[in-house]
XYZ file of N, CA and C in Angstrom:
837
model
N 0.861 -1.156 0.049
C -0.053 -0.001 -0.077
C 0.836 1.253 -0.049
N 1.959 1.110 0.883
C 2.860 2.340 0.929
C 3.485 2.701 -0.546
N 3.926 1.422 -1.116
C 4.472 1.536 -2.335
C 3.590 2.111 -3.416
N 2.338 1.689 -3.418
C 1.398 2.256 -4.364
C 1.100 3.727 -4.142
N 1.097 4.171 -2.966
C 0.910 5.628 -2.624
C 2.248 6.328 -3.221
N 3.273 5.840 -2.833
C 4.551 6.409 -3.248
C 4.591 6.636 -4.780
N 4.117 5.481 -5.567
C 4.119 5.583 -7.092
C 3.230 6.575 -7.669
N 1.969 6.786 -6.843
C 1.007 7.635 -7.354
C 1.629 9.123 -7.286
N 2.412 9.488 -6.135
C 2.951 10.776 -5.769
C 4.111 11.176 -6.771
N 4.733 10.025 -7.508
C 5.857 10.400 -8.326
C 5.411 11.397 -9.343
N 6.470 12.437 -9.571
C 6.254 13.410 -10.517
C 6.530 12.754 -11.960
N 7.029 11.523 -12.062
C 7.285 10.971 -13.451
C 6.338 9.951 -13.755
N 5.464 10.026 -14.505
C 4.342 8.971 -14.759
C 4.821 7.827 -15.388
N 4.225 6.667 -15.426
C 4.415 5.532 -16.119
C 5.503 4.753 -15.502
N 5.747 4.927 -14.281
C 6.830 4.170 -13.547
C 6.724 2.704 -13.846
N 5.519 2.138 -13.496
C 5.355 0.720 -13.523
C 5.608 0.120 -15.001
N 5.047 0.836 -15.962
C 5.164 0.464 -17.332
C 6.690 0.497 -17.838
N 7.282 1.595 -17.396
C 8.747 1.858 -17.735
C 9.675 0.855 -17.099
N 9.279 0.372 -15.798
C 10.204 -0.450 -14.990
C 9.858 -1.916 -15.727
N 8.679 -2.287 -15.904
C 8.394 -3.545 -16.611
C 9.174 -3.709 -17.866
N 9.200 -2.761 -18.802
C 9.794 -2.594 -19.985
C 11.292 -2.948 -19.851
N 11.788 -2.153 -18.929
C 13.293 -2.099 -18.544
C 13.725 -3.504 -18.165
N 12.898 -4.046 -17.248
C 13.304 -5.369 -16.673
C 13.318 -6.571 -17.770
N 12.120 -6.378 -18.656
C 12.098 -7.285 -19.652
C 13.148 -7.277 -20.768
N 13.538 -6.209 -21.151
C 14.659 -6.027 -22.029
C 15.935 -6.341 -21.444
N 16.202 -6.117 -20.078
C 17.444 -6.439 -19.579
C 17.511 -7.961 -19.292
N 16.302 -8.482 -19.117
C 16.241 -10.083 -19.050
C 16.597 -10.724 -20.231
N 16.055 -10.290 -21.326
C 16.113 -10.724 -22.724
C 17.566 -10.617 -23.270
N 18.219 -9.431 -22.926
C 19.522 -8.944 -23.447
C 20.678 -9.492 -22.804
N 20.517 -9.458 -21.363
C 21.771 -9.575 -20.563
C 21.440 -10.704 -19.708
N 20.555 -10.861 -18.940
C 20.324 -11.809 -17.908
C 20.347 -13.332 -18.376
N 19.278 -13.492 -19.465
C 19.212 -14.718 -19.950
C 20.359 -15.252 -20.796
N 21.107 -14.521 -21.570
C 22.357 -15.247 -22.309
C 23.369 -15.363 -21.098
N 23.574 -14.664 -20.091
C 24.664 -14.849 -19.154
C 24.234 -16.105 -18.323
N 22.870 -16.284 -18.073
C 22.354 -17.298 -17.443
C 22.549 -18.708 -18.164
N 22.285 -18.539 -19.468
C 22.393 -19.665 -20.301
C 24.089 -20.190 -20.354
N 24.842 -19.227 -20.412
C 26.328 -19.603 -20.284
C 26.632 -20.082 -19.184
N 26.266 -19.642 -18.106
C 26.407 -20.277 -16.657
C 25.809 -21.749 -16.553
N 24.500 -21.889 -17.113
C 24.014 -23.091 -17.067
C 24.690 -24.204 -17.838
N 25.163 -23.734 -18.992
C 26.082 -24.658 -19.655
C 27.302 -24.946 -19.032
N 27.857 -24.194 -18.460
C 28.985 -24.543 -17.419
C 28.622 -25.509 -16.416
N 27.588 -25.270 -15.847
C 27.009 -26.237 -14.716
C 26.802 -27.434 -15.234
N 26.091 -27.573 -16.467
C 25.942 -28.942 -16.972
C 27.176 -29.633 -17.285
N 28.149 -28.815 -17.787
C 29.419 -29.372 -18.125
C 30.263 -30.023 -17.081
N 30.049 -29.330 -15.818
C 30.800 -29.708 -14.640
C 31.802 -28.859 -14.244
N 32.010 -28.321 -13.064
C 33.041 -27.522 -12.596
C 34.345 -28.130 -12.817
N 34.600 -29.399 -12.681
C 35.956 -30.048 -12.770
C 36.333 -29.974 -14.333
N 35.308 -30.342 -15.270
C 35.528 -30.378 -16.673
C 35.788 -28.792 -17.057
N 35.041 -27.880 -16.519
C 35.371 -26.308 -16.800
C 36.866 -26.048 -16.480
N 37.283 -26.503 -15.308
C 38.554 -26.121 -14.751
C 39.614 -26.787 -15.573
N 39.401 -28.007 -16.049
C 40.256 -28.764 -16.985
C 40.574 -28.180 -18.227
N 39.311 -27.611 -18.781
C 39.420 -26.974 -20.012
C 40.273 -25.444 -19.990
N 39.869 -24.921 -18.862
C 40.665 -23.540 -18.696
C 42.135 -23.866 -18.264
N 42.496 -24.723 -17.509
C 43.785 -24.904 -16.955
C 44.631 -25.596 -17.927
N 44.952 -24.935 -19.010
C 46.019 -25.316 -19.887
C 46.728 -24.258 -20.275
N 48.229 -24.480 -20.625
C 49.013 -23.210 -21.005
C 48.416 -22.313 -22.041
N 47.878 -22.915 -23.018
C 47.165 -22.139 -24.182
C 46.087 -21.136 -23.701
N 45.288 -21.677 -22.960
C 44.095 -20.761 -22.440
C 44.582 -19.818 -21.551
N 45.485 -20.107 -20.611
C 45.893 -19.059 -19.652
C 46.776 -18.038 -20.318
N 47.551 -18.489 -21.420
C 48.278 -17.422 -22.162
C 47.338 -16.496 -22.920
N 46.234 -16.971 -23.584
C 45.336 -16.302 -24.228
C 44.541 -15.256 -23.306
N 44.191 -15.759 -22.133
C 43.506 -14.956 -21.200
C 44.247 -13.879 -20.747
N 45.646 -14.218 -20.306
C 46.454 -13.265 -19.722
C 46.836 -12.155 -20.931
N 47.031 -12.511 -22.109
C 47.265 -11.627 -23.123
C 46.109 -10.693 -23.330
N 44.998 -11.200 -23.385
C 43.663 -10.398 -23.702
C 43.328 -9.397 -22.556
N 43.371 -9.754 -21.329
C 43.150 -8.872 -20.155
C 44.323 -7.888 -20.052
N 45.587 -8.370 -20.116
C 46.718 -7.497 -19.754
C 46.823 -6.448 -20.876
N 46.631 -6.790 -22.102
C 46.609 -5.689 -23.197
C 45.395 -4.731 -23.127
N 44.329 -5.306 -22.873
C 43.091 -4.494 -22.720
C 43.176 -3.470 -21.676
N 43.793 -3.821 -20.497
C 44.133 -2.931 -19.332
C 45.061 -1.941 -19.617
N 46.161 -2.239 -20.473
C 46.990 -1.123 -20.934
C 46.426 -0.311 -21.915
N 45.690 -0.823 -22.790
C 44.810 -0.032 -23.809
C 43.919 1.021 -23.070
N 43.178 0.479 -21.924
C 42.242 1.274 -21.411
C 42.983 2.419 -20.565
N 44.024 1.979 -20.097
C 44.926 3.121 -19.212
C 45.234 4.149 -20.376
N 45.924 3.816 -21.367
C 46.403 4.781 -22.326
C 45.185 5.587 -22.802
N 43.944 4.843 -23.134
C 42.842 5.789 -23.478
C 42.317 6.566 -22.399
N 42.488 6.466 -21.099
C 42.068 7.070 -20.112
C 42.925 8.446 -19.999
N 44.159 8.462 -20.191
C 44.895 9.482 -20.222
C 44.851 10.420 -21.533
N 44.935 9.843 -22.746
C 45.071 10.497 -23.821
C 43.673 10.809 -24.479
N 42.708 9.916 -23.973
C 41.289 10.175 -24.311
C 40.784 11.400 -23.672
N 41.269 11.612 -22.371
C 40.793 12.738 -21.528
C 41.540 13.974 -22.056
N 42.769 13.975 -22.478
C 43.559 15.035 -23.169
C 42.715 15.512 -24.259
N 42.463 14.474 -25.183
C 41.662 14.881 -26.390
C 40.254 15.557 -26.149
N 39.594 14.999 -25.090
C 38.353 15.548 -24.700
C 38.574 16.968 -24.306
N 39.682 17.175 -23.459
C 39.954 18.654 -22.934
C 40.214 19.623 -24.047
N 40.847 19.142 -25.044
C 41.421 20.086 -26.292
C 39.939 20.297 -27.041
N 39.304 19.401 -27.222
C 37.974 19.495 -28.118
C 37.102 20.333 -27.315
N 36.946 20.307 -25.959
C 35.889 21.131 -25.292
C 36.376 22.490 -24.867
N 37.553 22.701 -24.850
C 38.045 24.063 -24.380
C 38.692 24.893 -25.359
N 39.176 24.394 -26.459
C 39.884 25.273 -27.421
C 39.188 25.129 -28.907
N 39.526 26.329 -29.576
C 38.948 26.438 -30.865
C 40.163 26.510 -31.801
N 40.185 25.658 -32.829
C 41.245 25.699 -33.696
C 40.749 25.277 -35.122
N 41.419 25.539 -36.187
C 41.078 25.025 -37.460
C 41.066 23.510 -37.614
N 40.034 23.105 -38.272
C 39.716 21.658 -38.372
C 39.264 20.915 -37.072
N 38.669 21.537 -36.044
C 38.368 21.107 -34.812
C 37.104 20.248 -35.056
N 36.189 20.822 -35.825
C 34.951 19.854 -36.088
C 35.256 18.515 -36.810
N 36.347 18.637 -37.655
C 36.774 17.342 -38.279
C 37.339 16.483 -37.431
N 38.177 17.025 -36.495
C 38.797 15.974 -35.459
C 37.650 15.567 -34.562
N 36.732 16.422 -34.269
C 35.527 15.916 -33.279
C 34.847 14.725 -34.039
N 34.566 14.975 -35.293
C 34.105 13.885 -36.128
C 34.679 12.577 -36.259
N 35.954 12.608 -36.342
C 36.893 11.492 -36.561
C 36.939 10.654 -35.189
N 36.738 11.354 -34.148
C 36.656 10.552 -32.873
C 35.681 9.437 -32.857
N 34.522 9.628 -33.607
C 33.464 8.575 -33.582
C 33.706 7.526 -34.650
N 34.811 7.702 -35.467
C 34.955 6.744 -36.527
C 35.154 5.347 -36.157
N 35.753 4.966 -34.964
C 35.855 3.617 -34.519
C 34.444 3.028 -34.166
N 33.405 3.965 -33.810
C 32.104 3.399 -33.607
C 31.382 3.019 -34.842
N 31.685 3.776 -35.940
C 30.974 3.302 -37.280
C 31.554 2.477 -38.199
N 33.012 2.287 -38.142
C 33.760 1.471 -38.858
C 33.636 0.042 -38.368
N 33.205 -0.823 -39.399
C 33.156 -2.306 -38.880
C 34.589 -2.749 -38.410
N 34.565 -3.674 -37.354
C 35.846 -4.013 -36.780
C 36.691 -4.720 -37.892
N 36.159 -5.497 -38.763
C 37.036 -6.127 -39.655
C 37.638 -5.268 -40.760
N 36.967 -4.233 -41.075
C 37.624 -3.048 -41.778
C 38.687 -2.391 -41.123
N 38.441 -2.277 -39.800
C 39.545 -1.497 -39.032
C 40.744 -2.381 -38.984
N 40.427 -3.685 -38.665
C 41.668 -4.644 -38.628
C 42.473 -4.694 -39.910
N 41.865 -4.634 -41.107
C 42.390 -4.678 -42.389
C 43.158 -3.462 -42.481
N 42.678 -2.305 -42.164
C 43.312 -1.011 -42.480
C 44.595 -0.839 -41.516
N 44.406 -1.343 -40.229
C 45.592 -1.285 -39.389
C 46.697 -2.363 -39.866
N 46.269 -3.347 -40.277
C 47.293 -4.229 -40.763
C 47.986 -3.859 -41.947
N 47.359 -3.029 -42.888
C 48.043 -2.444 -44.069
C 48.922 -1.437 -43.622
N 48.535 -0.666 -42.609
C 49.447 0.391 -42.219
C 50.748 -0.150 -41.379
N 50.391 -1.116 -40.540
C 51.634 -1.543 -39.662
C 52.286 -2.791 -40.067
N 51.851 -3.536 -41.111
C 52.634 -4.476 -41.725
C 54.029 -4.219 -42.124
N 54.852 -5.072 -42.333
C 56.371 -4.777 -42.546
C 56.404 -4.017 -43.800
N 55.477 -4.070 -44.779
C 55.643 -3.392 -46.033
C 54.497 -2.213 -46.041
N 53.999 -1.983 -44.949
C 53.043 -0.809 -44.771
C 53.658 0.583 -44.589
N 52.844 1.583 -44.314
C 53.529 2.843 -44.159
C 54.267 3.098 -42.764
N 53.619 2.753 -41.748
C 54.418 2.715 -40.506
C 55.066 1.440 -40.089
N 54.772 0.330 -40.752
C 55.420 -0.812 -40.417
C 56.755 -0.863 -41.005
N 56.887 -0.169 -42.390
C 58.286 -0.127 -43.017
C 59.244 0.638 -42.241
N 58.676 1.720 -41.603
C 59.495 2.717 -40.888
C 59.948 1.942 -39.532
N 59.181 1.048 -39.033
C 59.640 0.281 -37.810
C 60.728 -0.812 -38.271
N 60.429 -1.329 -39.351
C 61.317 -2.361 -39.946
C 62.619 -1.553 -40.225
N 62.692 -0.530 -40.622
C 64.153 0.197 -40.826
C 64.797 0.275 -39.570
N 64.151 0.343 -38.566
C 64.733 0.553 -37.240
C 64.892 -0.837 -36.465
N 64.594 -1.881 -37.246
C 64.737 -3.212 -36.704
C 63.616 -3.728 -35.769
N 62.502 -3.022 -36.080
C 61.388 -3.425 -35.190
C 60.133 -4.021 -35.977
N 59.227 -4.481 -35.273
C 57.990 -5.041 -35.891
C 56.670 -4.650 -35.088
N 55.767 -4.380 -35.772
C 54.579 -3.954 -35.045
C 53.387 -5.051 -35.456
N 53.082 -5.247 -36.715
C 51.942 -6.036 -37.026
C 52.356 -7.493 -36.630
N 51.501 -8.352 -36.217
C 51.707 -9.745 -36.016
C 52.594 -9.861 -34.702
N 52.477 -8.888 -33.789
C 53.048 -8.876 -32.504
C 51.996 -8.364 -31.501
N 52.410 -8.347 -30.148
C 51.474 -7.880 -29.196
C 51.326 -6.375 -29.323
N 52.265 -5.717 -29.934
C 52.076 -4.208 -30.118
C 50.923 -3.931 -31.156
N 50.896 -4.685 -32.092
C 49.787 -4.476 -32.977
C 48.404 -4.773 -32.386
N 48.430 -5.713 -31.555
C 47.139 -6.006 -30.735
C 46.803 -4.618 -29.990
N 47.786 -4.253 -29.265
C 47.583 -3.001 -28.385
C 47.107 -1.852 -29.149
N 47.673 -1.637 -30.359
C 47.353 -0.537 -31.147
C 45.795 -0.555 -31.614
N 45.340 -1.878 -31.959
C 43.965 -2.171 -32.374
C 43.118 -1.933 -31.260
N 43.451 -2.323 -29.971
C 42.564 -2.083 -28.827
C 42.456 -0.652 -28.366
N 43.638 0.099 -28.658
C 43.478 1.537 -28.242
C 42.536 2.203 -29.366
N 42.715 1.639 -30.552
C 41.767 2.477 -31.646
C 40.266 2.101 -31.325
N 39.965 0.967 -30.987
C 38.416 0.662 -30.730
C 38.030 1.373 -29.351
N 38.838 1.561 -28.532
C 38.424 1.941 -27.162
C 38.490 3.491 -26.880
N 39.353 4.293 -27.629
C 39.607 5.710 -27.463
C 38.209 6.434 -27.455
N 37.214 6.331 -28.278
C 36.183 7.245 -28.303
C 35.292 6.979 -27.111
N 35.213 5.830 -26.318
C 34.483 5.679 -25.217
C 34.904 6.602 -24.069
N 36.208 6.802 -23.935
C 36.716 7.741 -22.962
C 36.521 9.239 -23.256
N 36.754 9.531 -24.505
C 36.555 10.844 -25.158
C 35.164 11.409 -24.935
N 34.286 10.531 -25.409
C 32.934 10.997 -25.550
C 32.151 10.900 -24.141
N 32.734 10.173 -23.150
C 32.246 10.144 -21.845
C 32.620 11.354 -20.999
N 34.002 11.734 -21.180
C 34.533 12.918 -20.440
C 34.278 14.221 -20.898
N 34.078 14.287 -22.353
C 33.887 15.657 -23.041
C 32.767 16.474 -22.494
N 31.466 15.849 -22.334
C 30.429 16.731 -21.796
C 30.666 17.257 -20.370
N 31.440 16.511 -19.606
C 31.732 16.877 -18.332
C 32.529 18.117 -18.132
N 33.601 17.996 -19.007
C 34.575 19.108 -19.362
C 33.801 20.385 -19.611
N 32.884 20.137 -20.727
C 32.195 21.241 -21.370
C 31.295 21.912 -20.157
N 30.841 21.393 -19.176
C 29.960 21.952 -18.050
C 30.856 22.553 -16.924
N 32.115 22.231 -16.924
C 33.016 22.899 -15.925
C 33.204 24.356 -16.308
N 32.704 25.103 -15.391
C 32.927 26.568 -15.662
C 34.363 26.977 -15.505
N 34.896 27.805 -16.442
C 36.285 28.290 -16.437
C 36.474 29.204 -15.174
N 35.334 29.816 -14.759
C 35.546 30.515 -13.526
C 36.016 29.826 -12.245
N 35.861 28.552 -12.313
C 36.375 27.805 -11.305
C 37.896 27.729 -11.262
N 38.365 27.547 -12.396
C 39.823 27.587 -12.622
C 40.473 28.877 -12.295
N 39.625 29.853 -12.707
C 40.172 31.342 -12.500
C 40.227 31.772 -10.893
N 39.075 31.262 -10.238
C 39.055 31.341 -8.832
C 40.083 30.713 -8.141
N 40.573 29.409 -8.693
C 41.801 28.960 -7.956
C 42.941 29.498 -8.186
N 43.218 30.105 -9.248
C 44.303 30.869 -9.742
C 44.353 32.124 -8.850
N 43.274 32.777 -8.725
C 43.412 34.158 -7.875
C 43.555 33.695 -6.485
N 43.438 32.486 -5.992
C 43.660 32.102 -4.728
C 45.130 31.649 -4.479
N 45.971 31.697 -5.445
C 47.409 31.547 -5.362
C 47.862 30.050 -5.677
N 46.720 29.286 -6.315
C 47.079 27.880 -6.799
C 47.619 27.891 -8.154
N 48.632 27.005 -8.226
C 49.400 26.923 -9.594
C 48.302 26.007 -10.485
N 48.954 25.911 -11.722
C 48.143 25.083 -12.609
C 48.170 23.627 -12.314
N 49.145 23.022 -11.768
C 49.230 21.597 -11.434
C 48.418 21.383 -10.350
N 48.410 22.302 -9.415
C 47.552 22.199 -8.192
C 46.061 22.253 -8.460
N 45.730 23.148 -9.292
C 44.389 23.433 -9.772
C 43.858 22.109 -10.603
N 44.742 21.562 -11.339
C 44.283 20.444 -12.181
C 44.089 19.212 -11.265
N 45.015 19.093 -10.182
C 45.122 17.897 -9.340
C 43.848 17.983 -8.206
N 43.626 19.236 -7.769
C 42.663 19.298 -6.646
C 41.377 19.823 -6.946
N 41.337 20.414 -8.300
C 39.991 21.132 -8.584
C 39.346 20.349 -9.812
N 40.080 20.226 -10.911
C 39.478 19.577 -12.201
C 39.366 18.086 -12.105
N 40.611 17.469 -11.664
C 40.557 15.877 -11.565
C 39.395 15.325 -10.883
N 39.238 15.855 -9.512
C 38.070 15.203 -8.783
C 36.650 15.209 -9.504
N 36.648 16.501 -10.263
C 35.212 16.494 -10.833
C 35.200 15.634 -12.172
N 36.355 15.319 -12.699
C 36.423 14.464 -13.972
C 36.441 12.992 -13.664
N 36.878 12.702 -12.377
C 37.174 11.290 -12.112
C 36.012 10.334 -12.326
N 34.692 10.570 -11.874
C 33.658 9.701 -12.047
C 33.456 9.364 -13.473
N 33.401 10.376 -14.335
C 33.222 10.281 -15.786
C 34.430 9.523 -16.445
N 35.622 9.872 -15.994
C 36.775 9.243 -16.563
C 36.725 7.671 -16.334
N 36.439 7.453 -14.979
C 36.337 5.954 -14.633
C 35.356 5.125 -15.560
N 34.050 5.967 -15.767
C 33.192 5.273 -16.580
C 33.682 4.953 -17.957
N 34.343 5.950 -18.563
C 34.871 5.792 -19.841
C 36.024 4.717 -19.836
N 36.891 4.803 -18.805
C 37.790 3.629 -18.686
C 37.282 2.313 -18.498
N 36.044 2.163 -17.937
C 35.445 0.802 -17.876
C 34.829 0.312 -19.169
N 34.250 1.319 -19.918
C 33.679 1.131 -21.310
C 34.855 0.572 -22.192
N 35.915 1.335 -22.167
C 36.916 1.118 -23.043
C 37.618 -0.372 -22.691
N 37.681 -0.541 -21.373
C 38.205 -1.931 -20.904
C 37.248 -3.115 -21.538
N 35.948 -2.878 -21.254
C 34.998 -3.942 -21.628
C 35.268 -4.049 -23.198
N 35.141 -2.990 -23.995
C 35.148 -3.235 -25.379
C 36.464 -3.923 -25.882
N 37.497 -3.566 -25.245
C 38.785 -4.109 -25.580
C 38.853 -5.634 -25.300
N 38.250 -6.152 -24.088
C 38.445 -7.408 -23.689
C 37.672 -8.387 -24.773
N 36.634 -7.901 -25.140
C 35.722 -8.687 -26.080
C 36.077 -8.576 -27.574
N 36.890 -7.488 -27.865
C 37.286 -7.285 -29.282
C 37.829 -8.412 -30.064
N 37.437 -8.580 -31.305
C 37.714 -9.800 -32.149
C 38.088 -9.406 -33.474
N 37.142 -8.700 -34.302
C 37.383 -8.390 -35.660
C 38.492 -7.664 -35.974
N 38.863 -6.497 -35.281
C 40.088 -5.742 -35.577
C 41.287 -6.332 -35.045
N 41.228 -7.342 -34.287
C 42.627 -7.877 -33.546
C 43.079 -9.122 -34.416
N 42.124 -9.935 -34.935
C 42.709 -11.272 -35.528
C 43.404 -10.958 -36.984
N 43.214 -9.731 -37.506
C 44.009 -9.497 -38.657
C 45.338 -9.040 -38.480
N 45.568 -8.327 -37.189
C 46.868 -7.798 -37.105
C 47.681 -8.539 -35.950
N 47.078 -9.623 -35.335
C 47.718 -10.348 -34.157
C 48.648 -11.393 -34.696
N 48.295 -11.990 -35.820
C 49.177 -13.142 -36.195
C 48.618 -14.414 -35.720
N 47.966 -14.278 -34.549
C 47.181 -15.521 -34.003
C 48.130 -16.696 -33.656
N 49.290 -16.568 -33.145
C 50.326 -17.389 -32.745
C 49.867 -18.036 -31.373
N 49.596 -19.295 -31.241
C 49.289 -19.868 -29.727
C 50.394 -19.567 -28.864
N 50.252 -19.142 -27.597
C 50.957 -18.813 -26.590
C 51.809 -17.516 -26.792
N 51.480 -16.846 -28.053
C 52.177 -15.569 -28.212
C 51.287 -14.501 -28.622
N 50.508 -14.625 -29.547
C 49.506 -13.574 -29.947
C 48.095 -13.984 -30.209
N 47.684 -14.955 -29.440
C 46.534 -15.518 -29.560
C 45.579 -15.010 -28.450
N 44.431 -14.334 -28.831
C 43.475 -13.786 -27.823
C 42.351 -14.775 -27.420
N 41.840 -14.495 -26.452
C 40.866 -15.363 -25.814
C 39.608 -15.496 -26.631
N 39.200 -14.437 -27.211
C 37.873 -14.505 -28.065
C 38.097 -15.506 -29.321
N 39.359 -15.561 -29.762
C 39.738 -16.280 -30.953
C 39.581 -17.911 -30.423
N 40.049 -18.076 -29.259
C 40.038 -19.439 -28.785
C 38.417 -20.005 -28.779
N 37.712 -19.149 -28.231
C 36.282 -19.296 -28.289
C 35.583 -19.653 -29.601
N 36.155 -18.940 -30.566
C 35.696 -19.180 -31.837
C 36.268 -20.499 -32.411
N 37.548 -20.921 -32.169
C 38.090 -22.166 -32.547
C 37.297 -23.286 -32.013
N 37.013 -23.224 -30.613
C 36.188 -24.225 -30.065
C 34.872 -24.355 -30.606
N 34.273 -23.341 -30.960
C 32.970 -23.381 -31.636
C 33.123 -24.076 -33.105
N 34.111 -23.825 -33.758
C 34.262 -24.225 -35.159
C 34.537 -25.893 -34.979
N 35.175 -26.341 -33.808
C 35.412 -27.634 -33.624
C 34.191 -28.276 -33.048
N 33.095 -27.668 -32.829
C 31.701 -28.097 -32.246
C 31.937 -28.408 -30.847
N 33.024 -27.914 -30.261
C 33.277 -28.024 -28.887
C 32.575 -26.863 -27.991
N 31.311 -27.004 -27.885
C 30.506 -25.873 -27.250
C 30.797 -25.875 -25.759
N 30.922 -27.008 -25.173
C 31.288 -26.926 -23.802
C 32.628 -26.259 -23.288
N 33.555 -26.496 -24.260
C 34.857 -25.945 -24.059
C 34.759 -24.356 -24.384
N 33.951 -24.057 -25.286
C 33.820 -22.500 -25.578
C 33.072 -21.922 -24.342
N 32.240 -22.528 -23.834
C 31.324 -22.053 -22.773
C 32.215 -22.074 -21.645
N 33.206 -22.866 -21.232
C 34.199 -22.810 -20.183
C 35.061 -21.577 -20.257
N 35.683 -21.302 -21.555
C 36.509 -20.149 -21.796
C 35.570 -18.991 -21.547
N 34.391 -18.917 -21.957
C 33.467 -17.707 -21.810
C 33.263 -17.371 -20.316
N 33.024 -18.478 -19.614
C 32.856 -18.313 -18.190
C 34.048 -17.791 -17.420
N 35.248 -18.131 -17.826
C 36.544 -17.661 -17.332
C 36.464 -16.050 -17.630
N 36.249 -15.726 -18.806
C 36.349 -14.207 -19.178
C 35.139 -13.603 -18.544
N 33.950 -14.108 -18.336
C 32.956 -13.448 -17.597
C 33.414 -13.259 -16.159
N 33.865 -14.059 -15.521
C 34.312 -14.001 -13.987
C 35.423 -12.882 -13.928
N 36.334 -12.945 -14.767
C 37.537 -11.997 -14.674
C 37.078 -10.737 -15.060
N 36.260 -10.499 -16.057
C 35.604 -9.102 -16.458
C 34.857 -8.603 -15.227
N 33.880 -9.435 -14.743
C 33.026 -9.041 -13.583
C 33.838 -8.549 -12.501
N 34.899 -9.285 -12.189
C 35.733 -8.792 -10.972
C 36.469 -7.375 -11.204
N 36.917 -7.303 -12.550
C 37.636 -6.011 -12.797
C 36.642 -4.928 -12.859
N 35.403 -4.944 -13.387
C 34.451 -4.034 -13.539
C 33.966 -3.579 -12.043
N 33.845 -4.698 -11.182
C 33.275 -4.501 -9.828
C 34.349 -3.567 -9.130
N 35.564 -3.826 -9.226
C 36.571 -2.921 -8.590
C 36.658 -1.450 -9.091
N 36.281 -1.374 -10.397
C 36.247 0.033 -11.091
C 34.958 0.645 -10.551
N 33.865 0.002 -10.531
C 32.743 0.591 -9.925
C 32.950 1.062 -8.486
N 33.512 0.286 -7.761
C 33.762 0.658 -6.229
C 34.398 1.690 -6.229
N 35.595 1.953 -6.932
C 36.519 3.062 -6.957
C 35.679 4.401 -7.406
N 34.732 4.056 -8.458
C 34.046 5.130 -8.949
C 33.031 5.690 -7.868
N 32.458 4.801 -7.033
C 31.595 5.108 -5.994
C 32.300 5.906 -4.944
N 33.503 5.478 -4.541
C 34.362 6.190 -3.544
C 34.702 7.611 -4.273
N 35.012 7.751 -5.477
C 35.451 9.111 -5.948
C 34.182 10.042 -5.884
N 32.950 9.493 -6.117
C 31.875 10.297 -6.077
C 31.438 10.797 -4.594
N 31.713 9.849 -3.769
C 31.343 10.297 -2.353
C 32.549 11.221 -1.841
N 33.598 11.230 -2.491
C 34.816 11.970 -1.949
C 34.498 13.429 -2.429
N 33.919 13.610 -3.576
C 33.537 14.904 -3.998
C 32.242 15.541 -3.559
N 31.512 14.591 -2.986
C 30.138 14.980 -2.477
C 29.077 14.666 -3.499
N 29.180 13.836 -4.478
C 28.078 13.502 -5.396
C 27.883 11.910 -5.208
N 26.803 11.498 -4.603
C 26.667 10.186 -4.429
C 25.641 9.723 -5.385
């Protein structure tokens, strides 16, 4: 009864209908697929799941995927925030073009991105030939995978942080300067606390995209077992071999690791919001 009265007094009409649609779509898109994956793992058996995961090839693929995804997300956190700051605070020739190019990884098919990156960073490509002259190699190495993950994840940080930067009034920085604070102190004590929640959200989105990335990576990775083979590729290989239980086992491992990482990021985000007074 109290709940019904509370809903009637709500200024937003249609709460029950909206909540019903939300829960239905969430169940169909998120909960049911994840539940089906876990159910497949349960039917396969915990021991069989562990046996499938506990092999050098699978551990190497998981370590490679999550390690490079973390590095790519950290890179995007720093440079994506800098890019958002430049786009939000400065006017320069070609600004709108640069702003539009930020969204290119969203619209570009991942396979096309992988082919383009491979053409650029292969030993006979534009940048790959330069690296070859210095005795280095980019494509078909972990460096190539890292570049692909940075490419697909950068817009998530920039587009998440850019509106927050645009809402920060420059008078806040000017007030800090008039009180005697230097630029670094203003950045560290005034600007960064306000940007931190949005930056962590962009970081989590970039990390999640990188962990599950497949199309843009397989072309530039070389896909060498124990060296440049990513975990999503192992899942595809298992599916092509009709080993659905093995694919589900690797998927469960990725799910648990991803959930743990995102949980830690969300806890840090909650702490940062409470620190600056926004809960």
